[in-house]
Coordinates of N, CA, C and O in Angstrom, one line a residue:
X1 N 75.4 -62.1 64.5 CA 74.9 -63.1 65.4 C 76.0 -63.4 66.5 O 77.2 -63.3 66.1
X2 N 75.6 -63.8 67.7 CA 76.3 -64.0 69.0 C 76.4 -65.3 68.8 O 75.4 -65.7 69.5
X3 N 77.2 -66.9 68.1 CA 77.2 -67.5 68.7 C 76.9 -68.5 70.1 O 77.9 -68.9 70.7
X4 N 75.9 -68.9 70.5 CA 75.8 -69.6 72.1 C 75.9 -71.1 72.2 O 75.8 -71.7 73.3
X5 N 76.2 -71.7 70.8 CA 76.9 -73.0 70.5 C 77.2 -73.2 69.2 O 76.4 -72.8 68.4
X6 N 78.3 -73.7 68.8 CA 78.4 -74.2 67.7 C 78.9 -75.9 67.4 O 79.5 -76.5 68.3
X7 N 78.5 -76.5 66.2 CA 78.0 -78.1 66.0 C 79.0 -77.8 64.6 O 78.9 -77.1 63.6
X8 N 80.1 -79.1 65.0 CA 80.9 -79.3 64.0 C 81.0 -80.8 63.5 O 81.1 -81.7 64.3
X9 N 81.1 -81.2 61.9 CA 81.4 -82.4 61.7 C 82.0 -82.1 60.6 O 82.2 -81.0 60.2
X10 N 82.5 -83.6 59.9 CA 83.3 -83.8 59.0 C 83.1 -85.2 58.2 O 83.3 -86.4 58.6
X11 N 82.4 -84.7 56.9 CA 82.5 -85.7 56.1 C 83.4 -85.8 54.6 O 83.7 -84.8 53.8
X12 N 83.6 -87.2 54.5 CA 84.4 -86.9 53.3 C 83.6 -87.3 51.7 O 84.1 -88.0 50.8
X13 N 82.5 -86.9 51.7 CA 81.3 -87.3 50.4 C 80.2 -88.0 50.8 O 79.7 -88.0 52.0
X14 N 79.7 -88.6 49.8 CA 78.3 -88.9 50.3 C 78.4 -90.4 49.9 O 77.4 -91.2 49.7
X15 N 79.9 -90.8 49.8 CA 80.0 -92.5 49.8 C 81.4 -92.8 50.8 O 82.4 -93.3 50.4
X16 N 81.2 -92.2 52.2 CA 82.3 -92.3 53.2 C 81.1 -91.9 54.5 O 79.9 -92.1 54.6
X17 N 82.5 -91.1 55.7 CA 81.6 -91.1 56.8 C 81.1 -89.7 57.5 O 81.2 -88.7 56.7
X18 N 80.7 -89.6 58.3 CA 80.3 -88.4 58.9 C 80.5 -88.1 59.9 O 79.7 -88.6 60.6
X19 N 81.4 -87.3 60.7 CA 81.6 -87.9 62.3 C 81.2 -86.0 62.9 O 81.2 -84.8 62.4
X20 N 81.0 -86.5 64.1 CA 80.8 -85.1 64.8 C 82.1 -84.9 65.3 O 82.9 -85.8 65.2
X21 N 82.5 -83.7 65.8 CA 83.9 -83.5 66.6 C 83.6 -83.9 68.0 O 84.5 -84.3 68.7
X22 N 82.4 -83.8 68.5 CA 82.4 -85.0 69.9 C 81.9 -86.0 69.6 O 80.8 -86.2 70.2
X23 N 82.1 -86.8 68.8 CA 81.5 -88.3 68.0 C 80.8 -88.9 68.7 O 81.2 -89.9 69.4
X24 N 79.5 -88.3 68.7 CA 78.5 -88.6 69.3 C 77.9 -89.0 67.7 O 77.1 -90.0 67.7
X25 N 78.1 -88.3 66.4 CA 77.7 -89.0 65.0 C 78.8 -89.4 64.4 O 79.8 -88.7 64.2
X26 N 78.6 -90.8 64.0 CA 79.5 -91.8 63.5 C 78.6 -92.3 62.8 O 77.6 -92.8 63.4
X27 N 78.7 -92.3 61.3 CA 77.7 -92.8 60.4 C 78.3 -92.9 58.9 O 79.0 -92.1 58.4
X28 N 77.7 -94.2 58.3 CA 78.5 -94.1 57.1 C 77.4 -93.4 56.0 O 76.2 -93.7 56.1
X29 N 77.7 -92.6 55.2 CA 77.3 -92.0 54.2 C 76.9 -92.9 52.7 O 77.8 -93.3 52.0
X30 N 75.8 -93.0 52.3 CA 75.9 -93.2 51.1 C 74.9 -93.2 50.3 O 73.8 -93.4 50.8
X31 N 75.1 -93.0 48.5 CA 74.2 -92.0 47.9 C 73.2 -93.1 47.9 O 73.4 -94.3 47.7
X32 N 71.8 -92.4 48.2 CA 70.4 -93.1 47.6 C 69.8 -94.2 46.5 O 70.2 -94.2 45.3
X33 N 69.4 -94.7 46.8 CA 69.1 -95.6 45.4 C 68.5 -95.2 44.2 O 68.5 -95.7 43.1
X34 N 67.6 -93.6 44.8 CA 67.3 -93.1 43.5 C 68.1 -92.1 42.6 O 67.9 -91.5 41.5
X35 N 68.9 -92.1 43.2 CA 70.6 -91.2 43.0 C 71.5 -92.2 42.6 O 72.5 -91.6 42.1
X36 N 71.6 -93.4 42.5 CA 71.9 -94.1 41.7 C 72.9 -95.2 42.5 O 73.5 -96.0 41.8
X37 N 72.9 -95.1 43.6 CA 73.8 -95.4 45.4 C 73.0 -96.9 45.1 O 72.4 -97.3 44.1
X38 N 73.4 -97.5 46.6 CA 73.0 -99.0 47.0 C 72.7 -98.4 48.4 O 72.8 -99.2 49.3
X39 N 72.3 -97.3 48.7 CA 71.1 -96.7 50.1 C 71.9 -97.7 50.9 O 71.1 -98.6 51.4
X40 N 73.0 -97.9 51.2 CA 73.3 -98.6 52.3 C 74.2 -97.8 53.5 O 75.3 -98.0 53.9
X41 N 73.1 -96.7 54.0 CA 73.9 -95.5 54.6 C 72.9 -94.5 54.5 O 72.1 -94.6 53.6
X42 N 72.7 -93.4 55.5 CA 72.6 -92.7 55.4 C 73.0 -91.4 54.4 O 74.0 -91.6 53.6
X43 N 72.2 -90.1 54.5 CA 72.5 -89.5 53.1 C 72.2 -87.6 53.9 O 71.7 -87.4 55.0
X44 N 72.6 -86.6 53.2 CA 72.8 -85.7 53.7 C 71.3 -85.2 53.8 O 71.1 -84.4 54.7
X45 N 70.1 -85.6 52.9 CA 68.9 -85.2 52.6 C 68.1 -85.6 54.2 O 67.5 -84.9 54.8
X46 N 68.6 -87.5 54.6 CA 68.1 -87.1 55.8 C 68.3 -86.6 57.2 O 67.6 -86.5 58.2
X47 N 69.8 -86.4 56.8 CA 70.2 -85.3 58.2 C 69.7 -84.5 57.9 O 68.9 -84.3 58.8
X48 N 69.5 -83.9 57.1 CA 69.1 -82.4 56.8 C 67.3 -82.3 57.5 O 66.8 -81.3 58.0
X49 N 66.8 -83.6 57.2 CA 65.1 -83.5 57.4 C 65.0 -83.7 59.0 O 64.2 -83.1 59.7
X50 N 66.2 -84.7 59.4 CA 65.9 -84.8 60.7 C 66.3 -83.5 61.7 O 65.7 -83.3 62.8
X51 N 67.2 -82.9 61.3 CA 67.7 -81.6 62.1 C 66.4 -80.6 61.4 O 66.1 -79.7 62.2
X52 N 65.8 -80.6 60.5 CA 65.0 -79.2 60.0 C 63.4 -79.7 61.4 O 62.8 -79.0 62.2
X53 N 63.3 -81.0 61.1 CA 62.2 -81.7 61.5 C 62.5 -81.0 63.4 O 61.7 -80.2 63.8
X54 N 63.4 -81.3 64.0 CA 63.7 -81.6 65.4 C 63.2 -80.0 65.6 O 62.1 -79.7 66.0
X55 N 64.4 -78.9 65.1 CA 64.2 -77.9 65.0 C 63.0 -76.9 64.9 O 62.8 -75.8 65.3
X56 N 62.4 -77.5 64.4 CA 60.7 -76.8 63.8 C 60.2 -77.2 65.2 O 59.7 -76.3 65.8
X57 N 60.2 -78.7 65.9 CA 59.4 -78.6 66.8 C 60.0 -77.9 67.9 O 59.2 -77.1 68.5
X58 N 60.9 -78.0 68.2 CA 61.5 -76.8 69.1 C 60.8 -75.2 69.2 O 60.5 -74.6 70.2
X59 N 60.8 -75.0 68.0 CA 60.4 -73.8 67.9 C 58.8 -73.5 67.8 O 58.3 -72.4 67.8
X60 N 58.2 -74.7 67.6 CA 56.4 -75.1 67.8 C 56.4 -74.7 69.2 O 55.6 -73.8 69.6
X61 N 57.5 -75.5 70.1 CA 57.5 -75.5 71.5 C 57.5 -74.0 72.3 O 56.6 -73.6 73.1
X62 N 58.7 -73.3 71.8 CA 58.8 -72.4 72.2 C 57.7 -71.4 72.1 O 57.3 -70.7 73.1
X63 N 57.1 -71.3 70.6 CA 55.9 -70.3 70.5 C 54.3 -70.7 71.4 O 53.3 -70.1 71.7
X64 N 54.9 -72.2 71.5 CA 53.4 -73.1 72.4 C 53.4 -72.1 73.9 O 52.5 -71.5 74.6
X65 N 54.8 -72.3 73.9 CA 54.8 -71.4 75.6 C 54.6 -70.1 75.7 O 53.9 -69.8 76.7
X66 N 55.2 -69.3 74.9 CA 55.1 -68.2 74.8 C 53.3 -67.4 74.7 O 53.1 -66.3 75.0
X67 N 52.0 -68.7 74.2 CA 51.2 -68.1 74.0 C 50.5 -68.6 75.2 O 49.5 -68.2 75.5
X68 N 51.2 -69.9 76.1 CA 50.5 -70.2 77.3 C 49.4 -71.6 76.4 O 48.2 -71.8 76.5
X69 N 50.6 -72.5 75.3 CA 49.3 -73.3 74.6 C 50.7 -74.3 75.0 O 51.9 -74.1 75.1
X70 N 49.9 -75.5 75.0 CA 50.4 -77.0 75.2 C 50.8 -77.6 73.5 O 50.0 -78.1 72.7
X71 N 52.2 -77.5 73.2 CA 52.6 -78.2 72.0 C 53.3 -79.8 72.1 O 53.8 -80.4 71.1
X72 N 53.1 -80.3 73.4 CA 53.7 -81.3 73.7 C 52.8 -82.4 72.5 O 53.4 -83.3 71.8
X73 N 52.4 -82.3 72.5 CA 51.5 -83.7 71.6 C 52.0 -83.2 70.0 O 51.3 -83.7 69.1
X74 N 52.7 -82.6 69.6 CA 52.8 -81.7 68.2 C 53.9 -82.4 67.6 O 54.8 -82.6 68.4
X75 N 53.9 -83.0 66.3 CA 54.7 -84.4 65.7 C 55.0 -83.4 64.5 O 54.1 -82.8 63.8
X76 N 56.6 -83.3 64.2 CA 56.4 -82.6 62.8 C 57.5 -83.5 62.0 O 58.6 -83.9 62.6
X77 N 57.2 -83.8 60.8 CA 58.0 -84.7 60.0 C 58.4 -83.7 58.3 O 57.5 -83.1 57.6
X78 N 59.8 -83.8 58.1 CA 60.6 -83.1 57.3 C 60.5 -84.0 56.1 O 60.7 -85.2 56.2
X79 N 60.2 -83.4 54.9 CA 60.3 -84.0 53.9 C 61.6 -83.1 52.4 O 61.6 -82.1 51.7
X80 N 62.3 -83.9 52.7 CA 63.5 -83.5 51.6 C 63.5 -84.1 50.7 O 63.3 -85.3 50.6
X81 N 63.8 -82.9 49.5 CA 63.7 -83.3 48.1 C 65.0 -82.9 47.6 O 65.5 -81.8 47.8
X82 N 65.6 -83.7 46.8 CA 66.8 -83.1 45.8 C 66.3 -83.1 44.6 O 65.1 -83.4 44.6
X83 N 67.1 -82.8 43.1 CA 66.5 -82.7 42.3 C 67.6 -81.7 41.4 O 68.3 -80.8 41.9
X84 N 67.5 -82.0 40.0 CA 67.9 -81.0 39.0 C 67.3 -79.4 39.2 O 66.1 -79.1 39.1
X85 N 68.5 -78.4 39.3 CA 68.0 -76.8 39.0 C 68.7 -76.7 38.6 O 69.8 -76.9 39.0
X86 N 68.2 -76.3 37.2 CA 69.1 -75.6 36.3 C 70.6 -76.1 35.9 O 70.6 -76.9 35.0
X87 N 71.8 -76.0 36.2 CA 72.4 -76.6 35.6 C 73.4 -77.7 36.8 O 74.3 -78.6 36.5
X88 N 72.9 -77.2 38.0 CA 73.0 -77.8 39.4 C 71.7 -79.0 39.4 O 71.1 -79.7 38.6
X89 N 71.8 -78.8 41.4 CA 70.8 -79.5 41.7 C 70.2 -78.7 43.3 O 70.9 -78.3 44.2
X90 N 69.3 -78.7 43.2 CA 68.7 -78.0 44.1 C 67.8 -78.7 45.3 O 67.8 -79.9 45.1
X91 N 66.8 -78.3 46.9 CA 66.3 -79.0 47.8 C 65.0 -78.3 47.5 O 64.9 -77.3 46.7
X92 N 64.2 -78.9 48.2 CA 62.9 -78.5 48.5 C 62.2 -79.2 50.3 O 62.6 -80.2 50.9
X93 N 61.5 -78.7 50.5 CA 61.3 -79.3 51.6 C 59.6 -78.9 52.0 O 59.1 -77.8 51.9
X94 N 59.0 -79.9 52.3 CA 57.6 -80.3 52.9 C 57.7 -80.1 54.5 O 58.4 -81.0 55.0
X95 N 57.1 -79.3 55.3 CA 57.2 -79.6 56.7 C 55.3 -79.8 57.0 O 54.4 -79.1 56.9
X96 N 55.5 -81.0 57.3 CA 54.3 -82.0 57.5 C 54.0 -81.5 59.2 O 54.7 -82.2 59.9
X97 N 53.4 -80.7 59.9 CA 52.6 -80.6 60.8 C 51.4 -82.0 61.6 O 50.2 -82.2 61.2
X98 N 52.0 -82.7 62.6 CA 50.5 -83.4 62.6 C 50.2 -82.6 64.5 O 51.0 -82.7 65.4
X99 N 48.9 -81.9 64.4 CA 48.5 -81.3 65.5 C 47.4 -82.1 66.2 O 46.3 -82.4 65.6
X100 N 47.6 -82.6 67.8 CA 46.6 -82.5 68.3 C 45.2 -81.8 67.7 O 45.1 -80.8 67.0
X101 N 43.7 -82.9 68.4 CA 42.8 -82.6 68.3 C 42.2 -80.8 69.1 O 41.4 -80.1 68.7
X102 N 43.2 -80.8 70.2 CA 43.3 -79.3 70.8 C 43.5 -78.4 69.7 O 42.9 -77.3 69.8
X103 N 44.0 -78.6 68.8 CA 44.8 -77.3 68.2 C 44.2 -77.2 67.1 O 44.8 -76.6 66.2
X104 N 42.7 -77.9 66.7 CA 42.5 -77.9 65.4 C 41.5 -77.0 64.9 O 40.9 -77.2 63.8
X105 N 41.1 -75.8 65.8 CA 40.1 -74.8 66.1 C 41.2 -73.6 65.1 O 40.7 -72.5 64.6
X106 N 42.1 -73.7 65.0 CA 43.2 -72.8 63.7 C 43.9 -72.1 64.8 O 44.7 -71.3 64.2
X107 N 44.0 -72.0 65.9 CA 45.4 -72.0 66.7 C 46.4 -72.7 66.2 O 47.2 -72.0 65.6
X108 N 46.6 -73.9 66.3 CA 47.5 -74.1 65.8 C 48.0 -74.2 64.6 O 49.1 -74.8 64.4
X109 N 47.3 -73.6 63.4 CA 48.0 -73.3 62.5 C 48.6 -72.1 62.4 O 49.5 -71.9 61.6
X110 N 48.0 -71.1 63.2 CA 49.0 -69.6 63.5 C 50.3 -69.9 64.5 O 51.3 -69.2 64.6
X111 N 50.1 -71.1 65.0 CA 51.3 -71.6 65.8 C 52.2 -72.1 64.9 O 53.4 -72.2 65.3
X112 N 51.9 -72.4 63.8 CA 53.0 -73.0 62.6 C 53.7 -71.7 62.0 O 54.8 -71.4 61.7
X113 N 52.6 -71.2 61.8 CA 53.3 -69.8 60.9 C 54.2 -69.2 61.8 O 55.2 -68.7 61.2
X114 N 54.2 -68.9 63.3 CA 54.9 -68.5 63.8 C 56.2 -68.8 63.9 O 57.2 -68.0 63.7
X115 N 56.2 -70.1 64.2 CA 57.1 -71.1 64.6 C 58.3 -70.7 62.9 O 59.4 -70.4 62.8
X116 N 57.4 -71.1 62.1 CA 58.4 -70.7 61.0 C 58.8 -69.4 60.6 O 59.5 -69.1 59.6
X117 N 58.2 -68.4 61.8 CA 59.1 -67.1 61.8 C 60.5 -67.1 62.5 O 61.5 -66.6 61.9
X118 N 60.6 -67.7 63.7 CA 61.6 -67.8 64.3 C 62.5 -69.0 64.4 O 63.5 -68.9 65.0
X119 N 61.9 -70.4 63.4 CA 63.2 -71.5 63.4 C 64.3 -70.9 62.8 O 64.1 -70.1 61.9
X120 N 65.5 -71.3 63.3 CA 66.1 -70.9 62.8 C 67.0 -71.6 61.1 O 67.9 -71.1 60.3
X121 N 66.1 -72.9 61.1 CA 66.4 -73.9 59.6 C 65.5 -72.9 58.9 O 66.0 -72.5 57.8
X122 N 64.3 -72.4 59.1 CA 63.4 -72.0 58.1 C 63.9 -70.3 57.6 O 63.7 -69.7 56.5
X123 N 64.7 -69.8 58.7 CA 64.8 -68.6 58.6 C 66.3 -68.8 57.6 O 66.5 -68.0 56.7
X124 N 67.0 -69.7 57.7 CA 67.9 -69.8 56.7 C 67.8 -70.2 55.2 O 68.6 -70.2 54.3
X125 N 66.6 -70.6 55.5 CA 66.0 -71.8 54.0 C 65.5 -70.6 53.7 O 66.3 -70.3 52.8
X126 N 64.7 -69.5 53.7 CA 63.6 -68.8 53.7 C 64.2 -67.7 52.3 O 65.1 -66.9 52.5
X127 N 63.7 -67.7 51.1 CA 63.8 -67.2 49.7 C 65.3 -68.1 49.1 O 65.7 -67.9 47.9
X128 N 65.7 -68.8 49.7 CA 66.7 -70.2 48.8 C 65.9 -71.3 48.1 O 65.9 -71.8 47.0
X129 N 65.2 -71.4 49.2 CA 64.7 -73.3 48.9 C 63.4 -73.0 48.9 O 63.1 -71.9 49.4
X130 N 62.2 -74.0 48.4 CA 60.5 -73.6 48.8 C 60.8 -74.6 49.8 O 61.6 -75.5 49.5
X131 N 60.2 -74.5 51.0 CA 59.2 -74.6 52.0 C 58.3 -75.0 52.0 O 57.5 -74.0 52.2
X132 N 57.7 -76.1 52.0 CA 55.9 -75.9 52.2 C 55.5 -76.0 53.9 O 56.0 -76.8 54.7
X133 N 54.5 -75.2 54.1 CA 53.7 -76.3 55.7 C 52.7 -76.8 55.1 O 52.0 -76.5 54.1
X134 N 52.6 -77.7 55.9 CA 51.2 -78.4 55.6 C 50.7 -79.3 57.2 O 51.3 -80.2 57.8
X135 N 49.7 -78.8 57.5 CA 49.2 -78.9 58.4 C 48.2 -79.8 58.0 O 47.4 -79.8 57.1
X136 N 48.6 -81.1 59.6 CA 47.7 -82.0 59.6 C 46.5 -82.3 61.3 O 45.7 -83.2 61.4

């Protein structure tokens, strides 16, 4: 891969902070309440949903144009899961689709499938983690 940007931060756990190297993210970290935390902080599950989430529509976008279809109205929301595997703990992730009334002739669900050919979060997640789409 050719690099054409790279995105650096630094945290020190998931009960401290997170900063970007152009600290544009400045956020305190901390674990969940169902993780056993006081949820007073963000947590790495929803950076992860919100960058997989942004990402996916990006690439809804890209493939919208590419076929000459309007994805501007296309809302996609990331659902992250942690969880015991095996003797770890492992993610799972839900990508919730909600499509315009345009797109509900099953275009836009070949527009999903695409899209999750070329994100580049899905293409990394892709035989690690399950995935679901689910189109709405």
């Amino acid at each position: 891969m050719d690099a054409i940007y790279t995105a650096a931060a630094t945290a020190n756990g998931r009960e401290g902070r997170a900063v970007s190297s152009d600290g544009r993210l400045d956020l305190a970290l901390a674990m969940p309440q169902a993780l056993g935390g006081d949820g007073n902080g963000t947590n790495p599950e929803q950076l992860f949903a919100a960058g997989y989430a942004a990402c996916f529509a990006s690439a809804l976008g890209l493939v919208g144009r590419q076929s000459r279809v309007d994805t501007s109205e296309v809302s996609v929301t990331a659902e992250v899961s942690i969880g015991k595997d095996g003797a770890g703990f492992g993610l799972a992730v839900v990508l919730r689709v909600e499509l315009p009334e345009a797109l509900a002739d099953g275009s836009g669900e070949l527009l999903v499938k695409q899209a999750h050919e070329v994100c580049p979060y899905s293409r990394a997640t892709r035989g690690n983690i399950p995935v679901e789409l689910v189109v709405e």
